[in-house]
Amino acid sequence: MATSRLSDSTLEHFATVLQRRREELLHLMHANDEALGQVRESLSEGTNDDEHDPEGPTMSDEWSKLTGLQAEGVTELRELDAALERISNHEFGMCASCGTAIGRPRLEARPYTTLCIDCARKAETH
Ligand SMILES: [Zn+2]
């Protein structure tokens, strides 16, 4: 099994970055969840003002926006957890496809990426 070539201090740095983002994300998702609760209430009360203000965002628009955000949050959370697991498995920073080290700038930009830039490009063109 290939092991990460990143130093302990580099791994620690990314663990901190990922943890911080994870906390931020949980916070955002909690706020989102509350907003969703409010929209759900307005929808069930039947105070849907679609007809009065056709130009403004409707409650159902708001609902799909929030559920979309929430789904994105769930996905990102999964990626963050997977990245943190790879740190503890010493697999972090290695491409999941070809096994080469992922460039540091790429990891800084997307710490939870599992593919090196070449494999990511290949995956995109599929
Ligand atoms: Zn690769």
Coordinates of N, CA, C and O and ligand atoms in Angstrom, one line a residue:
M1 N 0.8 -1.2 0.0 CA 0.0 0.0 0.0 C 0.9 1.2 0.0 O 1.8 1.4 0.8
A2 N 0.6 2.1 -0.9 CA 1.3 3.4 -0.9 C 1.0 4.2 0.3 O -0.1 4.3 0.8
T3 N 2.0 4.8 0.8 CA 1.8 5.7 2.0 C 2.1 7.1 1.6 O 2.9 7.4 0.7
S4 N 1.5 8.0 2.3 CA 1.6 9.4 2.0 C 3.0 9.9 2.2 O 3.7 9.5 3.1
R5 N 3.4 10.8 1.3 CA 4.8 11.3 1.4 C 4.8 12.7 2.1 O 5.8 13.3 2.2
L6 N 3.6 13.0 2.6 CA 3.5 14.3 3.3 C 4.1 14.2 4.7 O 3.9 13.2 5.3
S7 N 4.7 15.2 5.1 CA 5.3 15.2 6.5 C 4.2 15.3 7.5 O 3.0 15.7 7.2
D8 N 4.5 14.9 8.8 CA 3.5 15.0 9.8 C 2.9 16.4 10.0 O 1.7 16.5 10.2
S9 N 3.8 17.4 9.9 CA 3.3 18.7 10.1 C 2.4 19.2 9.0 O 1.4 19.9 9.2
T10 N 2.7 18.7 7.8 CA 1.8 19.0 6.7 C 0.4 18.3 6.9 O -0.6 19.0 6.7
L11 N 0.5 17.1 7.3 CA -0.8 16.4 7.6 C -1.6 17.1 8.7 O -2.8 17.2 8.6
E12 N -0.9 17.5 9.7 CA -1.5 18.2 10.8 C -2.2 19.5 10.3 O -3.3 19.8 10.7
H13 N -1.5 20.2 9.4 CA -2.0 21.4 8.9 C -3.3 21.1 8.1 O -4.3 21.8 8.4
F14 N -3.4 20.1 7.3 CA -4.6 19.8 6.6 C -5.7 19.2 7.5 O -6.9 19.5 7.3
A15 N -5.3 18.5 8.5 CA -6.3 18.0 9.5 C -7.0 19.2 10.1 O -8.2 19.2 10.3
T16 N -6.2 20.3 10.5 CA -6.8 21.5 11.1 C -7.7 22.2 10.1 O -8.8 22.6 10.5
V17 N -7.2 22.3 8.9 CA -8.0 23.0 7.8 C -9.4 22.3 7.6 O -10.4 22.9 7.6
L18 N -9.3 20.9 7.6 CA -10.5 20.1 7.3 C -11.4 20.2 8.5 O -12.6 20.3 8.4
Q19 N -10.9 20.1 9.7 CA -11.7 20.2 10.9 C -12.4 21.5 11.0 O -13.6 21.6 11.4
R20 N -11.7 22.6 10.7 CA -12.2 23.9 10.8 C -13.4 24.1 9.8 O -14.5 24.6 10.1
R21 N -13.2 23.6 8.6 CA -14.2 23.6 7.6 C -15.4 22.8 8.0 O -16.6 23.1 7.7
R22 N -15.1 21.7 8.6 CA -16.2 20.8 9.1 C -17.1 21.5 10.1 O -18.3 21.4 10.0
E23 N -16.5 22.2 11.0 CA -17.2 22.9 12.1 C -18.1 24.0 11.4 O -19.2 24.2 11.8
E24 N -17.4 24.7 10.5 CA -18.1 25.8 9.8 C -19.3 25.2 9.1 O -20.4 25.8 9.1
L25 N -19.1 24.1 8.4 CA -20.2 23.5 7.6 C -21.3 23.0 8.5 O -22.5 23.3 8.1
L26 N -21.0 22.4 9.6 CA -22.0 22.0 10.5 C -22.9 23.1 11.0 O -24.1 23.1 11.1
H27 N -22.2 24.3 11.3 CA -22.8 25.5 11.7 C -23.8 26.0 10.6 O -24.9 26.3 10.9
L28 N -23.3 26.0 9.4 CA -24.1 26.5 8.3 C -25.3 25.6 8.1 O -26.4 26.0 7.8
M29 N -25.1 24.3 8.2 CA -26.2 23.3 8.0 C -27.2 23.4 9.0 O -28.4 23.2 8.8
H30 N -26.8 23.7 10.2 CA -27.7 23.9 11.3 C -28.6 25.1 11.1 O -29.8 25.0 11.2
A31 N -28.0 26.2 10.6 CA -28.8 27.4 10.3 C -29.7 27.2 9.2 O -30.9 27.6 9.2
N32 N -29.2 26.4 8.2 CA -30.0 26.0 7.0 C -31.2 25.2 7.5 O -32.3 25.4 6.9
D33 N -31.0 24.3 8.4 CA -32.0 23.5 8.9 C -33.1 24.3 9.5 O -34.3 24.0 9.3
E34 N -32.7 25.3 10.3 CA -33.7 26.1 10.9 C -34.5 26.9 9.9 O -35.7 27.1 10.0
A35 N -33.8 27.4 8.9 CA -34.5 28.2 7.8 C -35.5 27.3 7.1 O -36.6 27.7 6.8
L36 N -35.1 26.0 6.9 CA -36.0 25.0 6.2 C -37.2 24.8 7.1 O -38.3 24.7 6.6
G37 N -37.0 24.8 8.4 CA -38.2 24.6 9.3 C -39.2 25.7 9.2 O -40.4 25.5 9.2
Q38 N -38.6 27.0 9.0 CA -39.5 28.1 8.9 C -40.3 28.1 7.6 O -41.5 28.4 7.6
V39 N -39.6 27.7 6.5 CA -40.2 27.6 5.2 C -41.3 26.5 5.3 O -42.4 26.7 4.8
R40 N -41.0 25.4 5.9 CA -41.9 24.3 6.0 C -43.2 24.8 6.7 O -44.3 24.5 6.3
E41 N -43.0 25.6 7.8 CA -44.1 26.1 8.5 C -45.0 27.0 7.6 O -46.2 26.8 7.6
S42 N -44.4 27.9 6.9 CA -45.1 28.9 6.1 C -45.9 28.1 5.0 O -47.0 28.4 4.7
L43 N -45.2 27.0 4.5 CA -45.9 26.3 3.4 C -47.1 25.5 4.0 O -48.2 25.5 3.4
S44 N -47.0 25.0 5.2 CA -48.1 24.2 5.8 C -49.2 25.1 6.3 O -50.3 24.7 6.3
E45 N -48.9 26.4 6.6 CA -49.9 27.3 7.0 C -50.7 27.8 5.8 O -51.7 28.5 6.0
G46 N -50.2 27.5 4.6 CA -50.9 28.0 3.4 C -50.7 29.5 3.2 O -51.5 30.1 2.5
T47 N -49.7 30.1 3.8 CA -49.5 31.5 3.6 C -48.6 31.8 2.4 O -47.8 32.7 2.4
N48 N -48.7 30.9 1.4 CA -47.9 31.0 0.2 C -48.4 32.2 -0.6 O -49.5 32.2 -1.0
D49 N -47.5 33.2 -0.7 CA -47.9 34.4 -1.4 C -47.5 34.5 -2.8 O -47.3 35.5 -3.4
D50 N -47.4 33.3 -3.5 CA -47.0 33.3 -4.9 C -47.8 34.2 -5.7 O -47.3 34.9 -6.6
E51 N -49.1 34.2 -5.5 CA -50.0 35.0 -6.4 C -49.9 36.5 -6.2 O -50.2 37.3 -7.1
H52 N -49.5 36.9 -4.9 CA -49.4 38.3 -4.6 C -48.1 38.9 -5.2 O -48.1 40.1 -5.5
D53 N -47.1 38.2 -5.2 CA -45.8 38.7 -5.6 C -45.1 37.8 -6.6 O -44.2 37.1 -6.2
P54 N -45.6 37.8 -7.8 CA -45.0 36.9 -8.8 C -43.5 37.1 -9.1 O -42.8 36.2 -9.6
E55 N -43.0 38.4 -8.8 CA -41.6 38.7 -9.2 C -40.7 38.2 -8.1 O -39.5 37.9 -8.4
G56 N -41.1 38.2 -6.9 CA -40.3 37.8 -5.8 C -40.1 36.3 -5.7 O -40.8 35.5 -6.3
P57 N -39.1 35.9 -4.9 CA -38.8 34.4 -4.7 C -40.0 33.8 -3.9 O -40.4 34.4 -2.9
T58 N -40.5 32.8 -4.4 CA -41.6 32.1 -3.7 C -41.1 31.2 -2.6 O -39.9 30.9 -2.6
M59 N -42.0 30.8 -1.7 CA -41.6 29.9 -0.7 C -41.1 28.6 -1.2 O -40.1 28.0 -0.7
S60 N -41.7 28.1 -2.3 CA -41.2 26.9 -2.9 C -39.8 27.0 -3.6 O -39.0 26.1 -3.6
D61 N -39.5 28.3 -4.1 CA -38.2 28.6 -4.6 C -37.2 28.5 -3.4 O -36.1 27.9 -3.6
E62 N -37.6 29.1 -2.4 CA -36.8 29.2 -1.2 C -36.5 27.8 -0.7 O -35.4 27.4 -0.3
W63 N -37.5 27.0 -0.7 CA -37.4 25.6 -0.3 C -36.4 24.8 -1.1 O -35.5 24.1 -0.6
S64 N -36.6 24.9 -2.4 CA -35.6 24.1 -3.3 C -34.2 24.7 -3.2 O -33.3 23.9 -3.2
K65 N -34.1 26.0 -2.9 CA -32.7 26.5 -2.7 C -32.1 25.9 -1.5 O -30.9 25.5 -1.5
L66 N -32.9 26.0 -0.4 CA -32.3 25.5 0.9 C -32.1 24.0 0.9 O -31.0 23.5 1.4
T67 N -33.0 23.2 0.3 CA -32.7 21.8 0.2 C -31.5 21.5 -0.6 O -30.8 20.5 -0.4
G68 N -31.3 22.3 -1.7 CA -30.2 22.1 -2.5 C -28.9 22.4 -1.8 O -27.9 21.6 -1.8
L69 N -28.9 23.5 -1.0 CA -27.7 23.8 -0.2 C -27.4 22.7 0.8 O -26.3 22.3 1.1
Q70 N -28.5 22.2 1.4 CA -28.4 21.1 2.4 C -27.8 19.9 1.8 O -26.9 19.2 2.4
A71 N -28.2 19.5 0.6 CA -27.7 18.3 0.0 C -26.2 18.5 -0.4 O -25.4 17.6 -0.2
E72 N -25.9 19.8 -0.8 CA -24.4 20.0 -1.0 C -23.6 19.9 0.2 O -22.5 19.4 0.2
G73 N -24.2 20.4 1.3 CA -23.5 20.3 2.6 C -23.3 18.9 3.0 O -22.2 18.5 3.5
V74 N -24.3 18.0 2.8 CA -24.1 16.6 3.2 C -23.0 16.0 2.4 O -22.2 15.2 2.9
T75 N -23.0 16.3 1.1 CA -21.9 15.8 0.2 C -20.5 16.3 0.7 O -19.6 15.5 0.8
E76 N -20.4 17.6 1.0 CA -19.1 18.1 1.4 C -18.7 17.5 2.7 O -17.5 17.2 2.9
L77 N -19.7 17.3 3.6 CA -19.4 16.7 4.9 C -18.8 15.3 4.7 O -17.8 14.9 5.4
R78 N -19.4 14.6 3.8 CA -18.9 13.2 3.6 C -17.5 13.3 3.0 O -16.6 12.4 3.4
E79 N -17.2 14.2 2.2 CA -15.8 14.4 1.6 C -14.8 14.8 2.7 O -13.7 14.3 2.7
L80 N -15.3 15.7 3.6 CA -14.4 16.1 4.6 C -14.1 14.9 5.6 O -12.9 14.7 6.0
D81 N -15.1 14.1 5.9 CA -14.9 13.0 6.8 C -14.0 12.0 6.1 O -13.1 11.4 6.8
A82 N -14.2 11.8 4.8 CA -13.3 10.8 4.1 C -11.9 11.3 4.1 O -10.9 10.5 4.3
A83 N -11.7 12.6 3.9 CA -10.3 13.2 3.9 C -9.7 13.0 5.3 O -8.5 12.7 5.4
L84 N -10.4 13.3 6.3 CA -9.9 13.1 7.7 C -9.5 11.7 7.9 O -8.5 11.4 8.6
E85 N -10.3 10.8 7.4 CA -10.0 9.4 7.6 C -8.7 9.0 6.8 O -7.9 8.2 7.3
R86 N -8.6 9.6 5.6 CA -7.3 9.3 4.8 C -6.1 9.9 5.6 O -5.0 9.3 5.5
I87 N -6.3 11.0 6.3 CA -5.2 11.5 7.1 C -4.8 10.5 8.2 O -3.6 10.1 8.3
S88 N -5.8 9.9 8.9 CA -5.4 8.9 9.9 C -4.9 7.6 9.3 O -4.2 6.9 10.0
N89 N -5.3 7.3 8.1 CA -4.8 6.1 7.4 C -3.5 6.3 6.7 O -3.0 5.4 6.0
H90 N -3.0 7.6 6.7 CA -1.8 8.0 6.0 C -1.9 7.8 4.5 O -1.0 7.4 3.8
E91 N -3.1 8.0 4.0 CA -3.3 7.9 2.6 C -3.6 9.3 2.0 O -3.7 9.4 0.8
F92 N -3.7 10.2 2.9 CA -4.0 11.6 2.5 C -2.9 12.1 1.5 O -1.7 11.9 1.8
G93 N -3.3 12.8 0.5 CA -2.4 13.4 -0.4 C -1.9 12.5 -1.6 O -1.1 12.9 -2.4
M94 N -2.4 11.3 -1.6 CA -2.1 10.3 -2.6 C -3.3 10.2 -3.5 O -4.5 10.2 -3.1
C95 N -3.1 10.2 -4.8 CA -4.2 10.0 -5.8 C -4.8 8.7 -5.6 O -4.1 7.6 -5.6
A96 N -6.1 8.6 -5.5 CA -6.9 7.4 -5.3 C -6.9 6.5 -6.6 O -7.2 5.3 -6.6
S97 N -6.6 7.2 -7.7 CA -6.6 6.5 -9.0 C -5.2 5.9 -9.4 O -5.1 4.8 -9.7
C98 N -4.2 6.8 -9.4 CA -2.9 6.4 -9.9 C -1.9 6.2 -8.8 O -0.8 5.7 -9.1
G99 N -2.2 6.7 -7.6 CA -1.2 6.5 -6.5 C -0.1 7.5 -6.4 O 0.7 7.4 -5.5
T100 N 0.0 8.5 -7.3 CA 1.0 9.5 -7.2 C 0.6 10.6 -6.2 O -0.6 10.7 -5.8
A101 N 1.6 11.3 -5.7 CA 1.3 12.4 -4.7 C 0.6 13.5 -5.4 O 0.9 13.9 -6.5
I102 N -0.4 14.0 -4.7 CA -1.2 15.1 -5.3 C -0.4 16.4 -4.9 O 0.1 16.5 -3.8
G103 N -0.3 17.3 -5.9 CA 0.5 18.5 -5.6 C -0.1 19.3 -4.5 O -1.3 19.4 -4.2
R104 N 0.9 19.9 -3.7 CA 0.5 20.7 -2.5 C -0.5 21.9 -2.9 O -1.5 22.1 -2.2
P105 N -0.2 22.6 -4.0 CA -1.2 23.7 -4.3 C -2.6 23.2 -4.5 O -3.6 23.9 -4.1
R106 N -2.7 22.0 -5.1 CA -4.0 21.4 -5.3 C -4.7 21.1 -4.0 O -5.9 21.3 -3.8
L107 N -3.9 20.5 -3.1 CA -4.4 20.1 -1.8 C -4.9 21.4 -1.0 O -5.9 21.4 -0.3
E108 N -4.1 22.5 -1.2 CA -4.4 23.7 -0.5 C -5.8 24.2 -1.0 O -6.6 24.7 -0.2
A109 N -6.0 24.1 -2.3 CA -7.2 24.6 -2.9 C -8.4 23.7 -2.6 O -9.5 24.2 -2.4
R110 N -8.2 22.4 -2.7 CA -9.2 21.4 -2.4 C -8.7 20.3 -1.5 O -8.4 19.2 -2.0
P111 N -8.7 20.5 -0.2 CA -8.0 19.6 0.7 C -8.7 18.2 0.7 O -8.1 17.2 1.1
Y112 N -10.0 18.1 0.2 CA -10.6 16.8 0.3 C -10.6 16.1 -1.1 O -11.3 15.1 -1.3
T113 N -9.8 16.6 -2.0 CA -9.7 16.0 -3.3 C -9.1 14.6 -3.1 O -8.2 14.4 -2.3
T114 N -9.5 13.6 -3.9 CA -8.9 12.3 -3.9 C -8.1 12.0 -5.1 O -7.5 10.9 -5.2
L115 N -8.1 12.9 -6.1 CA -7.5 12.6 -7.4 C -6.4 13.7 -7.6 O -6.5 14.9 -7.3
C116 N -5.3 13.3 -8.3 CA -4.3 14.2 -8.7 C -4.9 15.0 -9.9 O -5.9 14.6 -10.5
I117 N -4.2 16.1 -10.3 CA -4.8 16.9 -11.3 C -5.0 16.2 -12.6 O -6.0 16.4 -13.3
D118 N -4.1 15.3 -13.0 CA -4.2 14.5 -14.2 C -5.4 13.6 -14.2 O -6.2 13.6 -15.2
C119 N -5.6 12.9 -13.1 CA -6.7 12.0 -13.0 C -8.1 12.7 -13.0 O -9.1 12.3 -13.5
A120 N -8.0 13.9 -12.3 CA -9.2 14.7 -12.2 C -9.7 15.2 -13.6 O -10.8 15.2 -13.9
R121 N -8.7 15.6 -14.4 CA -9.0 16.0 -15.7 C -9.6 14.9 -16.6 O -10.5 15.1 -17.3
K122 N -9.0 13.7 -16.4 CA -9.5 12.5 -17.1 C -10.9 12.2 -16.7 O -11.7 11.9 -17.5
A123 N -11.2 12.3 -15.4 CA -12.5 12.0 -14.9 C -13.5 13.0 -15.4 O -14.7 12.6 -15.7
E124 N -13.1 14.3 -15.6 CA -14.0 15.3 -16.1 C -14.4 15.1 -17.5 O -15.5 15.4 -17.9
T125 N -13.5 14.5 -18.3 CA -13.8 14.4 -19.7 C -14.6 13.2 -20.0 O -15.0 12.9 -21.2
H126 N -14.8 12.3 -19.0 CA -15.6 11.1 -19.2 C -17.1 11.4 -19.5 O -17.6 12.3 -18.9
Ligands
ZN1 ZN -3.8 10.3 -10.4

